[in-house]
mmCIF file with all atom_site columns, C-alpha atoms in Angstrom:
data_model
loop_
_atom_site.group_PDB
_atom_site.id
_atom_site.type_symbol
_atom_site.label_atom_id
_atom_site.label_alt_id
_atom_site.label_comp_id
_atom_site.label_asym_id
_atom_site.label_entity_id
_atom_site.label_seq_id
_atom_site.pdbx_PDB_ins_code
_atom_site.Cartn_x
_atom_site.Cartn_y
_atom_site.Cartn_z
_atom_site.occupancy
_atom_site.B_iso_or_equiv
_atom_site.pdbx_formal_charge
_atom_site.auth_seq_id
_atom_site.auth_comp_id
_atom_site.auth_asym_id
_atom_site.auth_atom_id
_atom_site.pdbx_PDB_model_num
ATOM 1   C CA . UNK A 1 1   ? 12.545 -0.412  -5.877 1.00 0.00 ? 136 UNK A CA 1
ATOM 2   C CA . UNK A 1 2   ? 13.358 -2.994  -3.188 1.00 0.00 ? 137 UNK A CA 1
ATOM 3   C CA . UNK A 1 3   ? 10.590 -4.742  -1.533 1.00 0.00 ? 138 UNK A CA 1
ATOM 4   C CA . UNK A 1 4   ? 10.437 -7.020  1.300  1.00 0.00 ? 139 UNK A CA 1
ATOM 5   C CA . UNK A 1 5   ? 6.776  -9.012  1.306  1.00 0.00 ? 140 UNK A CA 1
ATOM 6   C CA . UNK A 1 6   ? 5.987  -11.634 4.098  1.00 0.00 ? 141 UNK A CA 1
ATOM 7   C CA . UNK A 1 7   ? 3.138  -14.290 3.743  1.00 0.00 ? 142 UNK A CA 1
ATOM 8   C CA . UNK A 1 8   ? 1.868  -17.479 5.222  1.00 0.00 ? 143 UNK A CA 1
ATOM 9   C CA . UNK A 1 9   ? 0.634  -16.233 8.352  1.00 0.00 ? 144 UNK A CA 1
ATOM 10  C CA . UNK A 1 10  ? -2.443 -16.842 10.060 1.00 0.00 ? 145 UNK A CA 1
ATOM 11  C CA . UNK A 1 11  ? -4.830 -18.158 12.613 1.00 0.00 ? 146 UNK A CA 1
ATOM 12  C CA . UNK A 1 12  ? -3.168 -22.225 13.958 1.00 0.00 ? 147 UNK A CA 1
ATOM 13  C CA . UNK A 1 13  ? -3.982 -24.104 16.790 1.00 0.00 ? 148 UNK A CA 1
ATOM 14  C CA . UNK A 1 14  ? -1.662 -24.620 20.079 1.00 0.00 ? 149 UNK A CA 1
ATOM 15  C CA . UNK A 1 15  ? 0.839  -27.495 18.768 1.00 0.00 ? 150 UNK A CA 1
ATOM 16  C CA . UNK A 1 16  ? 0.668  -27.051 15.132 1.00 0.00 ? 151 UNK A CA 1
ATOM 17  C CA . UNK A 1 17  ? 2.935  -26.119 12.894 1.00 0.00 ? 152 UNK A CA 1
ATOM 18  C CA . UNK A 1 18  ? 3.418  -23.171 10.173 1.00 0.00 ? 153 UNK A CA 1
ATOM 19  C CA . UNK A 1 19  ? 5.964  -21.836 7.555  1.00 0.00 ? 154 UNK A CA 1
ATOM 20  C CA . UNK A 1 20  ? 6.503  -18.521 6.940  1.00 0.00 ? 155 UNK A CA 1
ATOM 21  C CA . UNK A 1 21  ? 7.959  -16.876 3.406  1.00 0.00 ? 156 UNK A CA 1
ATOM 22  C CA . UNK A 1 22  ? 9.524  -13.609 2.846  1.00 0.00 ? 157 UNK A CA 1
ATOM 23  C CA . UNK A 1 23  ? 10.744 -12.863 -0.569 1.00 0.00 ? 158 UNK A CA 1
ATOM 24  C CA . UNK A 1 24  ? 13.082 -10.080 -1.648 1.00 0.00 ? 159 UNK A CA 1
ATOM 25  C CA . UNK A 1 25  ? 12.278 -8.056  -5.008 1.00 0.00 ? 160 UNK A CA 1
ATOM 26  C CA . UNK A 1 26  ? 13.671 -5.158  -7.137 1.00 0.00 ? 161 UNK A CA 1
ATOM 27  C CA . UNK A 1 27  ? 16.223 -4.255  -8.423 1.00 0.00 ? 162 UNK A CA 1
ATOM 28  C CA . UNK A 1 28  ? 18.682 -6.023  -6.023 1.00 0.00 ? 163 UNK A CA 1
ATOM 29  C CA . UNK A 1 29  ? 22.723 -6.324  -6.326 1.00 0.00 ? 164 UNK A CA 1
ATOM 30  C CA . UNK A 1 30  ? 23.205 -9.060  -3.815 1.00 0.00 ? 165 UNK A CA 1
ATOM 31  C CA . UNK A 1 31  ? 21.237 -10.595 -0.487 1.00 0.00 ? 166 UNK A CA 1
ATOM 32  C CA . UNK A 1 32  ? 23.769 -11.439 2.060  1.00 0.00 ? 167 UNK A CA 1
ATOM 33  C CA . UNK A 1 33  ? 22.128 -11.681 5.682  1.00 0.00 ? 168 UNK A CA 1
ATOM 34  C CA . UNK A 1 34  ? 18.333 -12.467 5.658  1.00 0.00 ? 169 UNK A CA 1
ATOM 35  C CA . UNK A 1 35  ? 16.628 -12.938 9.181  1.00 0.00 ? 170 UNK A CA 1
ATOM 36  C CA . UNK A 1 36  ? 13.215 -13.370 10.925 1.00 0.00 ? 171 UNK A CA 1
ATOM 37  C CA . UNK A 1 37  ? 11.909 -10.880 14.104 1.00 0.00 ? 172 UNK A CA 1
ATOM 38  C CA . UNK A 1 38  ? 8.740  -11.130 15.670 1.00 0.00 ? 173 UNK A CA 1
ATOM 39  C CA . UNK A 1 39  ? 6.826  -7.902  17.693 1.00 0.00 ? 174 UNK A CA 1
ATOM 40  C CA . UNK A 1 40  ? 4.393  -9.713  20.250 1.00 0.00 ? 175 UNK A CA 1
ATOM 41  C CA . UNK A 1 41  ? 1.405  -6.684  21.361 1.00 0.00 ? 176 UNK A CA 1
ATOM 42  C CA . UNK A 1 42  ? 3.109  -4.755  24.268 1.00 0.00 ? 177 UNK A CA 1
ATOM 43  C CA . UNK A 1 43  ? 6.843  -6.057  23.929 1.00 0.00 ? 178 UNK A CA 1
ATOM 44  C CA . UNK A 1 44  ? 9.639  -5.510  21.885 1.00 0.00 ? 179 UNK A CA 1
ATOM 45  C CA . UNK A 1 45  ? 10.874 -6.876  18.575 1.00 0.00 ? 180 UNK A CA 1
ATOM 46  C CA . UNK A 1 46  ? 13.080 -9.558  19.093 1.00 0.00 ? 181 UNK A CA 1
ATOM 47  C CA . UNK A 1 47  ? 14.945 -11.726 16.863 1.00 0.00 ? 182 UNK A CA 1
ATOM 48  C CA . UNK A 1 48  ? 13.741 -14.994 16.138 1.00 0.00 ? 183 UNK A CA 1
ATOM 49  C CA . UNK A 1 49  ? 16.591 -16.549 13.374 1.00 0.00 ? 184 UNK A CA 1
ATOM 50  C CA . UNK A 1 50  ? 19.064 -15.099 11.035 1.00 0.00 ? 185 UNK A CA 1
ATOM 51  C CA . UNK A 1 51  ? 20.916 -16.815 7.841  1.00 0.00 ? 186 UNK A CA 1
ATOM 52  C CA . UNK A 1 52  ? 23.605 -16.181 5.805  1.00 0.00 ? 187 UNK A CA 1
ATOM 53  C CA . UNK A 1 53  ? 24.141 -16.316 2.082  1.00 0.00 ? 188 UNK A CA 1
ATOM 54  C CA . UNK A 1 54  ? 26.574 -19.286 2.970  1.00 0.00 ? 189 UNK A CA 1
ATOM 55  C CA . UNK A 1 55  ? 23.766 -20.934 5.017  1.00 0.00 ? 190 UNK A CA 1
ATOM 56  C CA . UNK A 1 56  ? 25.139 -20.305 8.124  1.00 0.00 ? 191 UNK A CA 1
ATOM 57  C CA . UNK A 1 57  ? 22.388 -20.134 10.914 1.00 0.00 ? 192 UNK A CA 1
ATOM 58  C CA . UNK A 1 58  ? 21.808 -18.359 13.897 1.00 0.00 ? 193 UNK A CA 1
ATOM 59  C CA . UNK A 1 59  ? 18.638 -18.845 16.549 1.00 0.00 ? 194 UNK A CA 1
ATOM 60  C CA . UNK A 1 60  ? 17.412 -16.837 19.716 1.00 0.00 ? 195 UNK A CA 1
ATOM 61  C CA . UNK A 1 61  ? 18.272 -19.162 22.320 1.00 0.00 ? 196 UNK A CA 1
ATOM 62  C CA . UNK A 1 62  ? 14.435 -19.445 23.805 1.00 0.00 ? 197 UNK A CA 1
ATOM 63  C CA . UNK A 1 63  ? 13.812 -21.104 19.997 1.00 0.00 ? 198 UNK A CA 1
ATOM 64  C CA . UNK A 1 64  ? 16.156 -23.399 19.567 1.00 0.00 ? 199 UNK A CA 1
ATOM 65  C CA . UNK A 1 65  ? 14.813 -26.135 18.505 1.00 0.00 ? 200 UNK A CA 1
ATOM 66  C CA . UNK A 1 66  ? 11.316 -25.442 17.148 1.00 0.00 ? 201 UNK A CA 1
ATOM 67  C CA . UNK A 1 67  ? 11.998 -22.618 14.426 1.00 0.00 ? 202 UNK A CA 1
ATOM 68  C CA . UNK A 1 68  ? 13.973 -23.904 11.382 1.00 0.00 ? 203 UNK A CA 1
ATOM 69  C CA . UNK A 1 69  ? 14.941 -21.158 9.092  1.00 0.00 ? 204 UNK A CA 1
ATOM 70  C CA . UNK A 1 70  ? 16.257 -21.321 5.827  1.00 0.00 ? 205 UNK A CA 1
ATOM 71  C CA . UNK A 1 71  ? 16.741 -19.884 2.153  1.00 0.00 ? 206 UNK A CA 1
ATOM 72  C CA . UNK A 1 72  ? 16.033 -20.098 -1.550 1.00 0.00 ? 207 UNK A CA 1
ATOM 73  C CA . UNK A 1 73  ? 18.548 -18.034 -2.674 1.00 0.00 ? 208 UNK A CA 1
ATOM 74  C CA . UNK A 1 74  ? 17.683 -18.008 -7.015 1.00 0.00 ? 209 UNK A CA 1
ATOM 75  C CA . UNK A 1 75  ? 14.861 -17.011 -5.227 1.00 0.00 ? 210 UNK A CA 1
ATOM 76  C CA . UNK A 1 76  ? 15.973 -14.097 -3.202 1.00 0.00 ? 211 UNK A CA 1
ATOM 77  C CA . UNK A 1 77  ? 13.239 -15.990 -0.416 1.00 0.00 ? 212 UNK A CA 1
ATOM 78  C CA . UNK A 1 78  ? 13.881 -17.065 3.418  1.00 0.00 ? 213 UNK A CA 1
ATOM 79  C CA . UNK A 1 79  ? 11.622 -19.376 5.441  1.00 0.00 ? 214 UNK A CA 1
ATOM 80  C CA . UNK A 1 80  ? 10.507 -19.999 9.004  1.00 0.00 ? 215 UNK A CA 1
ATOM 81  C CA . UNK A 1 81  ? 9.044  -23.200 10.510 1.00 0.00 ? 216 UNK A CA 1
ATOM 82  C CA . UNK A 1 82  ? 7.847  -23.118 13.102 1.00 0.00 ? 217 UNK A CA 1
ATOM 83  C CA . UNK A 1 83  ? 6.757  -26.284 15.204 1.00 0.00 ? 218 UNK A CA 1
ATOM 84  C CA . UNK A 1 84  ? 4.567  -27.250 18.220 1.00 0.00 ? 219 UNK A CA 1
ATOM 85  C CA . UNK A 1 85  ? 3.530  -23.565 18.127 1.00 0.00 ? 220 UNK A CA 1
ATOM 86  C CA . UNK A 1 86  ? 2.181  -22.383 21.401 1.00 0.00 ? 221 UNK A CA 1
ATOM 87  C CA . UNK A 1 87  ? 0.075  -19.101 21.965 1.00 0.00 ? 222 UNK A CA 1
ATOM 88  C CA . UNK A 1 88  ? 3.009  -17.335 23.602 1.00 0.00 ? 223 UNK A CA 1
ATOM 89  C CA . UNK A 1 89  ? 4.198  -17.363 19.912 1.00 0.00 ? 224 UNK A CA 1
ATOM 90  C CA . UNK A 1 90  ? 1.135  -14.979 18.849 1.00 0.00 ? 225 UNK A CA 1
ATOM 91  C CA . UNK A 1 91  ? 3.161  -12.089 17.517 1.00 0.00 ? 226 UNK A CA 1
ATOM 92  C CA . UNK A 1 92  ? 3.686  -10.100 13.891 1.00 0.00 ? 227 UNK A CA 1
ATOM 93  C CA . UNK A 1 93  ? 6.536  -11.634 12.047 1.00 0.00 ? 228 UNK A CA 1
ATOM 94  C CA . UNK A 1 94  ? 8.688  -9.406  10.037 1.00 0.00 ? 229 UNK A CA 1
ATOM 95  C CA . UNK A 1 95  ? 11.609 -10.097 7.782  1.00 0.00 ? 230 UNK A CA 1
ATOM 96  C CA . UNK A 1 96  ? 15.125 -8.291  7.367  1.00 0.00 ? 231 UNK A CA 1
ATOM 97  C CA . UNK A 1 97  ? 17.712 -8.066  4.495  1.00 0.00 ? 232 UNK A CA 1
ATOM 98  C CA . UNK A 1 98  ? 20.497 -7.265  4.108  1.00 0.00 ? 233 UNK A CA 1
ATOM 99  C CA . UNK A 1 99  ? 21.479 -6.124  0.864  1.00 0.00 ? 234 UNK A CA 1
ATOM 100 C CA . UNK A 1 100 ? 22.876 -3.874  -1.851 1.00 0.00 ? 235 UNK A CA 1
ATOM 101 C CA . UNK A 1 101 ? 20.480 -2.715  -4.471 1.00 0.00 ? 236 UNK A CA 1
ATOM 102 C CA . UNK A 1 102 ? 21.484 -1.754  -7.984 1.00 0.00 ? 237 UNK A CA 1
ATOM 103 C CA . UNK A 1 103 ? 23.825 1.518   -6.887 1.00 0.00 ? 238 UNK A CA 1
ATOM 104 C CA . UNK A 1 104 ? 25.776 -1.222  -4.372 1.00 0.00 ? 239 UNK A CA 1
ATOM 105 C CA . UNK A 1 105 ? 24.185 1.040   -1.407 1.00 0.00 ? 240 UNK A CA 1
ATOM 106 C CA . UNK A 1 106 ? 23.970 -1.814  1.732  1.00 0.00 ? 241 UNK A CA 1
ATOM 107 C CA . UNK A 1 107 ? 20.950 -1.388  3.658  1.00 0.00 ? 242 UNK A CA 1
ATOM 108 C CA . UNK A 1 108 ? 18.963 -2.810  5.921  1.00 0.00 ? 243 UNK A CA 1
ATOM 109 C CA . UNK A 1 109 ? 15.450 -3.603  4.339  1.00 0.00 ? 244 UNK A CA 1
ATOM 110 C CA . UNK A 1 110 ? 12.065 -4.498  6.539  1.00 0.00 ? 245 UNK A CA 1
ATOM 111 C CA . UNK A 1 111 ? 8.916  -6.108  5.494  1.00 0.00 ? 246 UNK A CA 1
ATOM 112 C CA . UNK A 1 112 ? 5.599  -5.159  6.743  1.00 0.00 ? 247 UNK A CA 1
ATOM 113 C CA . UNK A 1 113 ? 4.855  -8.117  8.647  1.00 0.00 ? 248 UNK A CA 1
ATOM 114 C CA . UNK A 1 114 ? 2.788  -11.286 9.042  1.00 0.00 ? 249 UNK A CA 1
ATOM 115 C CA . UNK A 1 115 ? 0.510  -12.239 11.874 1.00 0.00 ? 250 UNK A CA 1
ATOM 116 C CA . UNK A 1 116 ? 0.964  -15.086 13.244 1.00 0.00 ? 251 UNK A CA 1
ATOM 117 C CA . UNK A 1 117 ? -2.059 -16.249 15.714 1.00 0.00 ? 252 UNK A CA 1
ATOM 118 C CA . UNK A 1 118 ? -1.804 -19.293 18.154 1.00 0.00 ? 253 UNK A CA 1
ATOM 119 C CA . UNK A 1 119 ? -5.287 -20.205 20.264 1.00 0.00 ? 254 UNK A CA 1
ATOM 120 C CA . UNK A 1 120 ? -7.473 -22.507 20.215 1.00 0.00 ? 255 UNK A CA 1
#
C-alpha cells in the first residue's frame, strides 16, 4: 500500500541547478524522518540530507551548502535542491521514509530512484 515515487530528475549542465520531489502515498499513519541518498555507478549509497517532521535538518558534510532539503508535509512530499551541480554529482537519487502505515508498523520505505545526470 505504501509507495515511495521520486521525480524531477534528468539530464543538467555543470553549474545548474535542479529540484528533486519524492512523495509518500498509501495508506500511511504518520511520516516522521524523510531523507535523500544518492548511488553514484561503482560506489556506495550515501546519504545526501535527512529532515524531520519538526523540520529539523541534517546534511552530509561534503554538501553543505549546495543541497537544500525540505518538506511539504499535507503533502506527505520532501525536496532536494541542488545548486551549482557539478558532474561528480551524476548519481541515482533515492528517497527514504520513515513511517507507520495504517497497522502503526514503523518501517523504513525506499523509492526506486531518479537519475540525476551532470555533463555538458
Amino acid at each position: 500500500q505504501v509507495q515511495i515515487v521520486e521525480s524531477g530528475g534528468g539530464l543538467v549542465q555543470p553549474g545548474g541547478s535542479l529540484t528533486l520531489s519524492c512523495a509518500a502515498s498509501g495508506r500511511i499513519f504518520s511520516i516522521y524522518t524523510m531523507g535523500w541518498y544518492r548511488q553514484a555507478p561503482g560506489k556506495q549509497r550515501e546519504l545526501v540530507a535527512t529532515i524531520t517532521s519538526e523540520g529539523s535538518t541534517n546534511y552530509a558534510d561534503s554538501e553543505q551548502g549546495r543541497f537544500t532539503i525540505s518538506r511539504d508535509n499535507a503533502k506527505n512530499t520532501v525536496y532536494l535542491q541542488i545548486d551549482s551541480l557539478k558532474p561528480d554529482d551524476t548519481a541515482v537519487y533515492y528517497c527514504k521514509a520513515d513511517l507507520e502505515d495504517h497497522t502503526r508498523t514503523l518501517m523504513t520505505h525506499w523509492g526506486q530512484g531518479t537519475q540525476v545526470t551532470v555533463s555538458s
